[in-house]
Coordinates of C-alpha atoms in Angstrom, one line a residue:
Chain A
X1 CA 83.0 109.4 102.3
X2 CA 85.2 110.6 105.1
X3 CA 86.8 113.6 105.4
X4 CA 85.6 115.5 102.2
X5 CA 87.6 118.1 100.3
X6 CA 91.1 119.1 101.1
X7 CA 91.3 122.3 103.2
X8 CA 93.6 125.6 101.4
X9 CA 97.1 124.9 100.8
X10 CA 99.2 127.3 103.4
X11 CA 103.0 126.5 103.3
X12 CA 103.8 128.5 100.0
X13 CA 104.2 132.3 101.2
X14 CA 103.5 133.2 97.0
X15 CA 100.1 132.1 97.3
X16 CA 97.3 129.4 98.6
X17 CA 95.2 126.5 96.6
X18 CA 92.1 125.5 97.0
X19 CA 89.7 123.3 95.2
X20 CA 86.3 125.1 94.0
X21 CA 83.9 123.2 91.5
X22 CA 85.4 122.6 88.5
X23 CA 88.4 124.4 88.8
X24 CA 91.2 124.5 91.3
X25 CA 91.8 128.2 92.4
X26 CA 95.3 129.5 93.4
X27 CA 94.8 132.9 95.2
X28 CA 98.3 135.0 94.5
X29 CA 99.3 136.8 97.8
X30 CA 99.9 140.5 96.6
X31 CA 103.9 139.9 97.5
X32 CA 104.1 137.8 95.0
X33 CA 102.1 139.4 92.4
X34 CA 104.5 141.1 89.9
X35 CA 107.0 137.9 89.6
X36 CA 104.0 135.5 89.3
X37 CA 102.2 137.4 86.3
X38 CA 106.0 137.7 85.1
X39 CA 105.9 133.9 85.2
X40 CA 102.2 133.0 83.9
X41 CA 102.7 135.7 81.0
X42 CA 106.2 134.5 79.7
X43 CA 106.6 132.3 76.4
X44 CA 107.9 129.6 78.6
X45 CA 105.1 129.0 81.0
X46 CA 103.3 129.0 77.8
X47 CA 105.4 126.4 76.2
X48 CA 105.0 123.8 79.0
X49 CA 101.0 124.7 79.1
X50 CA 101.0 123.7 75.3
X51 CA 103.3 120.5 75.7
X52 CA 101.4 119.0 79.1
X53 CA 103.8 119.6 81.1
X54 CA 102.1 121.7 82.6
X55 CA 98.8 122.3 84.5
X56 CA 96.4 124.5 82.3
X57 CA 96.4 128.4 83.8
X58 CA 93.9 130.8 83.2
X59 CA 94.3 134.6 84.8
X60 CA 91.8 136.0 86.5
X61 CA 91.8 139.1 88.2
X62 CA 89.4 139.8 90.8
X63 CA 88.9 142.2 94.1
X64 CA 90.5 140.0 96.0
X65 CA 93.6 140.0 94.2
X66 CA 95.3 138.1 91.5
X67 CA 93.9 134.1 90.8
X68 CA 94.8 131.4 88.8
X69 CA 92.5 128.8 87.6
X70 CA 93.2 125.3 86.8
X71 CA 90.8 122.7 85.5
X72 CA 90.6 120.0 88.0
X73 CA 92.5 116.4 87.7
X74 CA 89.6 113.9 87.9
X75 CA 91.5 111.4 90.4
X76 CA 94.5 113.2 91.7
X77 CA 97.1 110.6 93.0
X78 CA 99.2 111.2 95.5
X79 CA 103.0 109.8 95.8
X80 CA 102.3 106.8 98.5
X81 CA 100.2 105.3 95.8
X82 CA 102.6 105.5 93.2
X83 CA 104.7 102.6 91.4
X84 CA 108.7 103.3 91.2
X85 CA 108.3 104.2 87.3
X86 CA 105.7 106.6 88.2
X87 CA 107.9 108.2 90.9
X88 CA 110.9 108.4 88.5
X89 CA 108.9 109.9 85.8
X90 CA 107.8 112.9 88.4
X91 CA 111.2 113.0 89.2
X92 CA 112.4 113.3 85.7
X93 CA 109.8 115.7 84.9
X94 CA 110.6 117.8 87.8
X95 CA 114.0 118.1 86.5
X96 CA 113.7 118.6 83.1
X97 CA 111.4 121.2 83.9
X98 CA 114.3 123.2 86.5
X99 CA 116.7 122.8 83.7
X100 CA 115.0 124.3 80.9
X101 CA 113.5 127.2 83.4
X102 CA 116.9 128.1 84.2
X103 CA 118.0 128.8 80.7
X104 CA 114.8 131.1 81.1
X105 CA 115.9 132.8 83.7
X106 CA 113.8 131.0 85.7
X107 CA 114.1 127.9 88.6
X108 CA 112.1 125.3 91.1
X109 CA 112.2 127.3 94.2
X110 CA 110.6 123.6 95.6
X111 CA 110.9 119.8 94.1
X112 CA 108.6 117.3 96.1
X113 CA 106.6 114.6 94.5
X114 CA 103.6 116.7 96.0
X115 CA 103.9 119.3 93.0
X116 CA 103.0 116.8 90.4
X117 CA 99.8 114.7 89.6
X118 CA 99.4 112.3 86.8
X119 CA 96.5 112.6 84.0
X120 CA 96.5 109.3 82.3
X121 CA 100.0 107.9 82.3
X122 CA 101.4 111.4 82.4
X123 CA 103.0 113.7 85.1
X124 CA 101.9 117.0 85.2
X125 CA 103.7 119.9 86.8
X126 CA 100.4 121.3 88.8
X127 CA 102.5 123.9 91.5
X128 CA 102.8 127.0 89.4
X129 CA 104.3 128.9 92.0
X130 CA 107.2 126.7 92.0
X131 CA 109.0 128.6 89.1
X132 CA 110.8 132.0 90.5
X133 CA 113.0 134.0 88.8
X134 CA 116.5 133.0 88.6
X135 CA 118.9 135.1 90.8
X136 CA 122.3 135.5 89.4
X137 CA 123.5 137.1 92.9
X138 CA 121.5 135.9 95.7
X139 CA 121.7 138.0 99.2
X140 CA 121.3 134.5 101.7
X141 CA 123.2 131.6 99.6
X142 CA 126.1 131.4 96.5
X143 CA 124.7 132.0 93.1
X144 CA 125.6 128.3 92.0
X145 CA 123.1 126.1 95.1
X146 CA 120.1 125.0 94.0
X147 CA 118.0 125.6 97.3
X148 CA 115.6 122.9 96.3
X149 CA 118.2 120.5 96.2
X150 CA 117.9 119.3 99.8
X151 CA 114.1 118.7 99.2
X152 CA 114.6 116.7 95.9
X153 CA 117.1 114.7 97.6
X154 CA 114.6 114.0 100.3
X155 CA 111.7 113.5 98.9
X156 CA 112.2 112.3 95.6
X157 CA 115.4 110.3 95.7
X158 CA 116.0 109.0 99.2
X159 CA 112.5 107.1 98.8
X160 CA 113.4 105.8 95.8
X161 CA 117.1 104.3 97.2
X162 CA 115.3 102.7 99.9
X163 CA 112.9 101.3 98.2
X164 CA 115.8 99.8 96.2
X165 CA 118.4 98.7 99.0
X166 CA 116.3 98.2 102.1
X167 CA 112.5 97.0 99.8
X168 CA 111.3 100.3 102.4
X169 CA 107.4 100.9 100.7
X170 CA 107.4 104.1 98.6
X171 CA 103.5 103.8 100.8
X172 CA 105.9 105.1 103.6
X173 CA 105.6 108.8 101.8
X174 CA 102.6 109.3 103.5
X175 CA 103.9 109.6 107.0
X176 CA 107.1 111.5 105.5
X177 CA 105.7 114.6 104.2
X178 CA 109.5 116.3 103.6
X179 CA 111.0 113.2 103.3
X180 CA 114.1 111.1 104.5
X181 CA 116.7 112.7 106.3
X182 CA 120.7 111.4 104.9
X183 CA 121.4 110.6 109.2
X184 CA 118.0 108.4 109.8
X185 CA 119.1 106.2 106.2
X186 CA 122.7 106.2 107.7
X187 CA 121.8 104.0 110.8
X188 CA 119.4 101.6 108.4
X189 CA 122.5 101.0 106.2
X190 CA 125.0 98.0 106.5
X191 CA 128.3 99.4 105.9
X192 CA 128.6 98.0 102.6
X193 CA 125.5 99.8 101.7
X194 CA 126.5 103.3 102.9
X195 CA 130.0 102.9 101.0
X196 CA 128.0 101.6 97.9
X197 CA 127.8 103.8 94.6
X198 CA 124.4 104.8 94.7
X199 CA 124.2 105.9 98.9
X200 CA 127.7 106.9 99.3
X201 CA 127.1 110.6 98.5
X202 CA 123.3 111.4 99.3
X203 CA 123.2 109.4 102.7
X204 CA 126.5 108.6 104.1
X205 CA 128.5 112.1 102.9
X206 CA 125.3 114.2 104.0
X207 CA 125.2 112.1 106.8
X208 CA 128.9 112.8 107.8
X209 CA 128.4 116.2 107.2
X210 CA 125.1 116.6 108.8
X211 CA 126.8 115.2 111.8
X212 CA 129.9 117.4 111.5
X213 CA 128.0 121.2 111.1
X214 CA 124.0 120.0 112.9
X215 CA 124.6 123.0 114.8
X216 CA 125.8 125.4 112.2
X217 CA 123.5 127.4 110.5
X218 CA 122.7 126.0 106.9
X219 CA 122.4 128.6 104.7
X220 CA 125.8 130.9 105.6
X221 CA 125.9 134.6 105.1
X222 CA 128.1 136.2 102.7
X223 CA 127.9 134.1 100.0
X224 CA 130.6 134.2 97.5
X225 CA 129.2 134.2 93.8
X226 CA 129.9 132.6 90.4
X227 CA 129.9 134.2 87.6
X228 CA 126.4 133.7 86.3
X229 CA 127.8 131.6 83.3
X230 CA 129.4 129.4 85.5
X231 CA 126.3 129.4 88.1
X232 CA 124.3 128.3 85.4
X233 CA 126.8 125.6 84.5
X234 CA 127.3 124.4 88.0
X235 CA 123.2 124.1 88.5
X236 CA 122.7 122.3 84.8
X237 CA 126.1 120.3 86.7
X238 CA 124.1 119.3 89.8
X239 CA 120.8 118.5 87.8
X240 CA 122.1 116.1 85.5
X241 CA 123.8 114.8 88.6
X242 CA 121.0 114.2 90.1
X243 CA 119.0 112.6 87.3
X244 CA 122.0 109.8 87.2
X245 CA 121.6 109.5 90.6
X246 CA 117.9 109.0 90.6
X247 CA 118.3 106.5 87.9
X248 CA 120.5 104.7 89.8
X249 CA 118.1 104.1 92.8
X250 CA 115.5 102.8 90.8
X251 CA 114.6 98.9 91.7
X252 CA 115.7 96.7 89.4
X253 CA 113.1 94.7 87.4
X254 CA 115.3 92.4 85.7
X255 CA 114.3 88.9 87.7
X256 CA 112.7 86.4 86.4
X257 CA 109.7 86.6 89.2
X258 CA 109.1 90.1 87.3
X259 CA 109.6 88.9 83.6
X260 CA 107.3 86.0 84.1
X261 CA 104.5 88.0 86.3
X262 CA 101.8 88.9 83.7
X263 CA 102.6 84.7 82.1
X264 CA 101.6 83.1 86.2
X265 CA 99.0 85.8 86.7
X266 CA 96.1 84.0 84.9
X267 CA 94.0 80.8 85.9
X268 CA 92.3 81.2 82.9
X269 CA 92.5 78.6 79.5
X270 CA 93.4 80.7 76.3
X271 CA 89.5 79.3 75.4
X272 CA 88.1 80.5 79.0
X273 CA 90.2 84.2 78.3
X274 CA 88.7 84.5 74.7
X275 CA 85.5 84.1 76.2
X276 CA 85.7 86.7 78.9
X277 CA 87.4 89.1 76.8
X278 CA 84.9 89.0 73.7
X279 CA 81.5 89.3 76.5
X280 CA 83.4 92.4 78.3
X281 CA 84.6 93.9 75.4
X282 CA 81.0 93.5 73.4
X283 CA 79.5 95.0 76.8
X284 CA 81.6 98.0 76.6
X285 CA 81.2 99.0 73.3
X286 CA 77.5 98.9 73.6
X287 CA 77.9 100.7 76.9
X288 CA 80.6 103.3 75.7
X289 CA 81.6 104.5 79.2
X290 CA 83.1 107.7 79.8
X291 CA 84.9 106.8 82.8
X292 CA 86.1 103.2 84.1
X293 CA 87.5 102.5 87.2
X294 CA 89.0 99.1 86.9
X295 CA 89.1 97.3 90.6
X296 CA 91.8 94.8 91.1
X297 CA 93.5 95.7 87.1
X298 CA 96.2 93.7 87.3
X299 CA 98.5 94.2 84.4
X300 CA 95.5 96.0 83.1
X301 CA 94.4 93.3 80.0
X302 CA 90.9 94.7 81.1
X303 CA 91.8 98.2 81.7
X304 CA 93.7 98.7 77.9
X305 CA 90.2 96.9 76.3
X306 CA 88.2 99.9 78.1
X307 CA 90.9 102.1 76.9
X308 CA 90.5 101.0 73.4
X309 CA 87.0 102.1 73.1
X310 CA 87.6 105.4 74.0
X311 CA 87.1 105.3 77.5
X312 CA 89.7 107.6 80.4
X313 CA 90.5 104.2 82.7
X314 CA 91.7 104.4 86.6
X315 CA 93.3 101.0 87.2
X316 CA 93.3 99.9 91.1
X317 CA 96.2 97.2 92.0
X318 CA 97.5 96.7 94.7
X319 CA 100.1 94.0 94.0
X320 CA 103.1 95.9 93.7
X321 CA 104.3 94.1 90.8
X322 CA 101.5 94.0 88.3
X323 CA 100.7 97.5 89.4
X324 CA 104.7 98.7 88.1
X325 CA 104.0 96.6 84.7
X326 CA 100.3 97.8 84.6
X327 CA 102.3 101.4 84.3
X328 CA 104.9 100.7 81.9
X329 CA 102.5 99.1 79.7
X330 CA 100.4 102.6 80.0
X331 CA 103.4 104.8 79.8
X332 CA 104.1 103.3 76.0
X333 CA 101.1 103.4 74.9
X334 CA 98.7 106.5 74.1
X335 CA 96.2 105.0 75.8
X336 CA 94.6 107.0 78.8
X337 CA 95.2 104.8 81.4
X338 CA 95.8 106.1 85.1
X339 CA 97.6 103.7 87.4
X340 CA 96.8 103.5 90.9
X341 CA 98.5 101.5 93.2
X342 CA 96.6 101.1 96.5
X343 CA 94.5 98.3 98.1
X344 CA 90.6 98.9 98.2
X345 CA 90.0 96.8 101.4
X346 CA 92.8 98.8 103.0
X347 CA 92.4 102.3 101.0
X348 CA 95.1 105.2 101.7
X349 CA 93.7 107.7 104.2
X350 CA 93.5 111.2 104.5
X351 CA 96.8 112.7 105.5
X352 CA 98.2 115.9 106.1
X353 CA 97.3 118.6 109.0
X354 CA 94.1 117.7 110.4
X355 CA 94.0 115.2 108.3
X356 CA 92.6 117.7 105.9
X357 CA 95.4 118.2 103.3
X358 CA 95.2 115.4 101.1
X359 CA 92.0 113.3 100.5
X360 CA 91.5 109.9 100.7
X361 CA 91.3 107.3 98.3
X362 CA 87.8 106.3 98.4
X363 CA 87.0 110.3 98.1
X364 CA 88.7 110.8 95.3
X365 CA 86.9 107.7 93.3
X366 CA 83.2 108.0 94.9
X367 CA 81.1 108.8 91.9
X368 CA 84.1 109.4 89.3
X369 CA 83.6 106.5 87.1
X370 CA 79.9 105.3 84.8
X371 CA 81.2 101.9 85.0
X372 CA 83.3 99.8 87.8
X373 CA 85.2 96.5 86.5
X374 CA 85.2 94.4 89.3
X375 CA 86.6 91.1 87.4
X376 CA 88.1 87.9 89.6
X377 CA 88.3 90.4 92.2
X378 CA 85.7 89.5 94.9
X379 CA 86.6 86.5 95.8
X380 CA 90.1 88.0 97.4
X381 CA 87.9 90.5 99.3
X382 CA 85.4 88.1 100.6
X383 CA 88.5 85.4 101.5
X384 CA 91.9 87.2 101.8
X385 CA 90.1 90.8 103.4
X386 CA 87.2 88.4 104.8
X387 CA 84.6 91.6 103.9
X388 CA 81.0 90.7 103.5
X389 CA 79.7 90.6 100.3
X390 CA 77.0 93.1 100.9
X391 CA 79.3 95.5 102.2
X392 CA 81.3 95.1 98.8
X393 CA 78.3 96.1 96.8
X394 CA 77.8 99.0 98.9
X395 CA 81.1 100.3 98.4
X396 CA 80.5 99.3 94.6
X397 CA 77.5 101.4 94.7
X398 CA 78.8 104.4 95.8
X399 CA 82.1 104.1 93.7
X400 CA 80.0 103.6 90.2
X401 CA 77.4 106.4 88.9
X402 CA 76.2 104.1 86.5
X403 CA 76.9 100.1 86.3
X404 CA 79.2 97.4 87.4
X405 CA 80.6 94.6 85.5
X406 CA 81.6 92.0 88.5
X407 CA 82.7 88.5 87.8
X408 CA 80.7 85.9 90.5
X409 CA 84.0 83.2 91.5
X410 CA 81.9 80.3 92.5
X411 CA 82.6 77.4 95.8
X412 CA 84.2 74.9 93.4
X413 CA 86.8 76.9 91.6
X414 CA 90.4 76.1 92.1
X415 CA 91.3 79.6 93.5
X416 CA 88.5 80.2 95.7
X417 CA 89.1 77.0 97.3
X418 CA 92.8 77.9 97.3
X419 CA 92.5 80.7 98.8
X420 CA 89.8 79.6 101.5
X421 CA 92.2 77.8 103.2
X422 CA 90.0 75.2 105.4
X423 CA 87.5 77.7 106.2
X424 CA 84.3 76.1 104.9
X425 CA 82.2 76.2 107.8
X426 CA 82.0 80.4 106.7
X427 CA 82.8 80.6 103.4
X428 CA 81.9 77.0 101.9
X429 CA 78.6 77.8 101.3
X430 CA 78.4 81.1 99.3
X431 CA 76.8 80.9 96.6
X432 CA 75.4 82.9 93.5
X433 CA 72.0 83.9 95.5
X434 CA 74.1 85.5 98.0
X435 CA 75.2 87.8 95.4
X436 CA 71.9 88.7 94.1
X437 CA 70.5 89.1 97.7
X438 CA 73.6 91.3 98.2
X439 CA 72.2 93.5 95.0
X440 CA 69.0 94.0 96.3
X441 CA 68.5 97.8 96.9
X442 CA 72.0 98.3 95.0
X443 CA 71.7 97.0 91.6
X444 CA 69.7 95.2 88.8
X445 CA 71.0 92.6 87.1
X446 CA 71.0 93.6 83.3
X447 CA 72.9 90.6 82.0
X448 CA 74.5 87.3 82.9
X449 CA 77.1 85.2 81.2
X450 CA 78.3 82.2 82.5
X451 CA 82.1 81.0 81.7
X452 CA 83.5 77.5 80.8
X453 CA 85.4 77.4 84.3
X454 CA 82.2 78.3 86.4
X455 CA 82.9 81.4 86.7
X456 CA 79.9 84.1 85.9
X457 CA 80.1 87.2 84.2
X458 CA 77.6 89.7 85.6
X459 CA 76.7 93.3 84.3
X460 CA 74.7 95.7 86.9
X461 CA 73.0 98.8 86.8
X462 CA 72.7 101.2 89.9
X463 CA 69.5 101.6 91.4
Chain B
X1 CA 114.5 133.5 99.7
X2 CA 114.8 130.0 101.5
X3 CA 111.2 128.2 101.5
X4 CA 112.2 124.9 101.6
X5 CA 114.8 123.4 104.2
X6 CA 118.0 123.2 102.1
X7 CA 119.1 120.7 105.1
X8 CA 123.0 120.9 106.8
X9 CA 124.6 117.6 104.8
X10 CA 122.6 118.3 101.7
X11 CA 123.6 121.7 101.4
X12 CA 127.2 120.9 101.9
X13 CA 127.5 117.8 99.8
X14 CA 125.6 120.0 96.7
X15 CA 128.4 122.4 97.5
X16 CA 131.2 120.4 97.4
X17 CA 129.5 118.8 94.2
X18 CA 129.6 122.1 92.8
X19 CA 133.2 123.1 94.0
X20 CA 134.3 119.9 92.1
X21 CA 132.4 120.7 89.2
X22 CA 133.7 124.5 89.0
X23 CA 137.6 122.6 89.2
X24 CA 136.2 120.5 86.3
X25 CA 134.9 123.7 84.4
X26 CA 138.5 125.5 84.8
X27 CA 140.2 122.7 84.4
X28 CA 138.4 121.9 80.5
X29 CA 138.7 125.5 80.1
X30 CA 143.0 125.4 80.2
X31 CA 142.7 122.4 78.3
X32 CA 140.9 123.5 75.7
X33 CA 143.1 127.0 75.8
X34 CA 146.4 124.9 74.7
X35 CA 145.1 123.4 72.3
X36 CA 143.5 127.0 71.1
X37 CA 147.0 128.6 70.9
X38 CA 147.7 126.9 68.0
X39 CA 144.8 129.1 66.0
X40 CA 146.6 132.1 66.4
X41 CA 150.0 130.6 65.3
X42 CA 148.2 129.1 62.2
X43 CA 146.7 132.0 61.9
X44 CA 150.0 134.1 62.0
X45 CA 151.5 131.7 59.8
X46 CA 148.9 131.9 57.2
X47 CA 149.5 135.8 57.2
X48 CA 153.3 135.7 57.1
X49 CA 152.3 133.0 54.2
X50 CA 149.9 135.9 52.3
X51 CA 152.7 138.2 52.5
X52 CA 155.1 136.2 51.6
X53 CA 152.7 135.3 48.3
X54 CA 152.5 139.8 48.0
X55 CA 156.0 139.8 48.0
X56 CA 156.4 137.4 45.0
X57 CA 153.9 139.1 42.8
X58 CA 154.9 142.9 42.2
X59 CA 152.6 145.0 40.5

């Protein structure tokens, strides 16, 4: 729809991604060839390939050199539309992952949100080249730093605190490719905050420090090693450390505004729900879509009943809330649910160098799903985004390859009026026709079921 | 090698981390090493106790 495809990854010196049909292809640079086939031939790289935790890896030599091929993630996410349990299960993945390599001989040479992607509700280690093998006496640093420490801390759990103690978006990740550095937090901080338990030592002790050796070099010659025993004690030491820390900065969810979301979320009679539930459930088991990309989820009621009959469900929010319990509801459940949380009126762009390193949003969707649930979605587009209704089909159109389920609010209902705020000179007089002129060229109206509240329950097919 | 920017403050607050960590390690390790010493008097004892037992049962 925009910019297309991502370009080749070019920041890792052990090799270079790119995304080629069905598969993404990492080409090894022939450096890095003997400790990567180490790595991709070893029990343990095995052993996360079997459990999930890691991407899928099949060797393939060819003139050019050494490749790896992965089976592509249908809609990779990226961090900035993440919700906080999403980033803290990366996180925890990520370090789970270091601390079992190491007593493989093998560690995270890098730890950013970027290496992982989520299938379903699950992260997935997708980086390969992020394992090396363990040096027990390094030439540049001592035995017992963890040079991707700096880089989690960034990345991973400086976001995360902010979020927590300044309500800083975790969206913000996209202009922050390496993250927060401890000195820009610092200022942001009252000083109760910087002397507080969970900032003191990532932000204001860096900080301090930061300040005190900024123009010393960071890594120091020399280094004086550990035994490796110890080493590897010190680096299990500092991961666990971390791992409390990261727990620490999560937001909490204890309110009452949160406990009560899913309870004020409906307008709905239990009578009115039934009745939308039973005609969208009967419609998608006679449907039986592969893919479902669930527009405006919400706690994801809808999204868990597409779930149910078998389907692999992207759910869109972009109310920070619902879309943090539309995740934890996934994440304890085995159904395949992917959580998304962006806002389709204000979709993430493409980011990156040129723009051309990650994709955006409405790239990554186009075409992916055989059936789009667009339920009490439209009129907050039409009112709140003020988007014309035909330009909402279009975008319907091209994000469907099959049909649309979209449920018609009409004039009179409480929350269209609610939300149309005195405007009825523009918006008082849309009506069901404008919908169906709005179709025209799009979509075919295969069925219509109207609701005790007004409402209308429509199911399209693309034309 | 370095890929990643370890940063200044990061580096040295994982290092200090570490340096407390390591006092930690040796400190456990002492502990643990007194209350150790008393194996190898029970041990002694229990031998001193066998021989004692030889000594009161002559062929």
């Amino acid at each position: 729809m925009t910019n297309g495809a991502p370009i080749p990854t070019f920041r890792d010196p052990a090799g270079s991604l790119s995304l080629e049909g069905a598969f993404a292809v990492r080409t090894i640079h022939p450096s890095a060839h003997d400790e990567v086939m180490q790595f991709v031939t070893s029990k343990f790289c095995a052993l996360l390939q079997d459990r999930g935790d890691m991407i899928a890896i099949t060797v393939k030599n060819t003139t050019d050199g050494l490749q790896l091929l992965h089976p592509r993630v249908p809609v990779p996410t990226y961090p900035w539309e993440w919700t906080p349990s999403q980033w803290l299960a990366a996180a925890q993945l990520t370090l789970s992952l270091c601390a079992e390599g190491l007593d493989e001989g093998w560690v995270l040479k890098d730890a950013t949100p970027l290496n992982i992607l989520f299938i379903g509700s699950r992260p997935v280690l997708v980086d390969v080249l992020s394992f090396e093998r363990w040096d027990p006496a390094p030439k540049e640093y001592p035995s017992h730093i963890w040079l991707a420490y700096g880089q989690y801390v960034r990345t991973f759990l400086l976001p995360l605190l902010m979020n927590r103690m300044l309500s800083w978006p975790l969206e913000l990740s996209l202009f922050k490719r390496d993250g927060y550095e401890p000195a820009d937090l610092y200022k942001a901080l009252s000083w109760s905050q910087r002397l507080s338990r969970s900032a003191f030592w990532p932000v204001t002790l860096a900080a301090r420090f930061d300040a005190k050796d900024g123009d010393k070099s960071a890594v120091k010659t020399a280094p004086q090693h550990k035994a490796p025993e110890l080493a590897l004690h010190l680096l299990k030491r500092t991961i666990s450390s971390l791992r409390k820390q990261t727990q620490r900065a999560m937001p909490d969810y204890a309110g009452s505004e949160w406990s009560n979301y899913t309870a004020t979320l409906t307008h709905y009679s239990a009578q009115e729900s039934a009745q939308k539930m039973d005609w969208v459930r009967s419609t998608l088991q006679e449907l039986k879509p592969a893919r479902v990309l669930d527009i405006g989820a919400n706690t994801g009621v809808f999204s868990a009943l597409a779930a149910e009959q078998g389907a692999e469900v992207v759910s869109l929010e972009r109310d920070a809330a619902a879309a943090e319990s539309l995740y934890r509801m996934t994440r304890n459940s085995t159904l395949s649910i992917q959580t998304i949380h962006a806002d389709l009126s204000r979709p993430t762009p493409a980011a990156g160098w040129e723009n051309h390193e990650t994709s955006g949003l409405l790239d990554r969707l186009e075409g992916q799903s055989d059936l789009v649930l667009m339920l009490a979605v439209i009129h907050h587009l039409i009112l709140m985004e003020q988007i014309p209704v035909c330009a909402i089909l279009d975008l319907a159109h091209k994000l469907t390859s099959r049909t649309l389920v979209l449920e018609w609010v009409p004039v009179t209902d409480p929350m269209y009026q609610s939300l149309m705020r005195g405007r009825d000179d523009l918006y008082g007089s849309l009506s069901e026709a404008d919908l169906l002129k709005a179709c025209e060229g799009r979509f075919q109206t295969l069925r219509r079921q109207p609701l005790e509240n007004g409402r209308i329950l429509f199911l399209f097919a693309k034309q | 090698m370095a890929y990643v920017d370890p940063g200044t403050g990061l580096l040295a607050i994982q290092s200090l981390g570490s340096m407390l960590a390591a006092a930690a390690f040796f400190m456990r390790r002492r502990i643990m090493a007194l209350f150790n010493k008393k194996k190898p008097l029970a041990s002694a004892e229990s031998r001193l106790a066998v021989r004692k037992e030889d000594s009161r049962n002559p062929a």
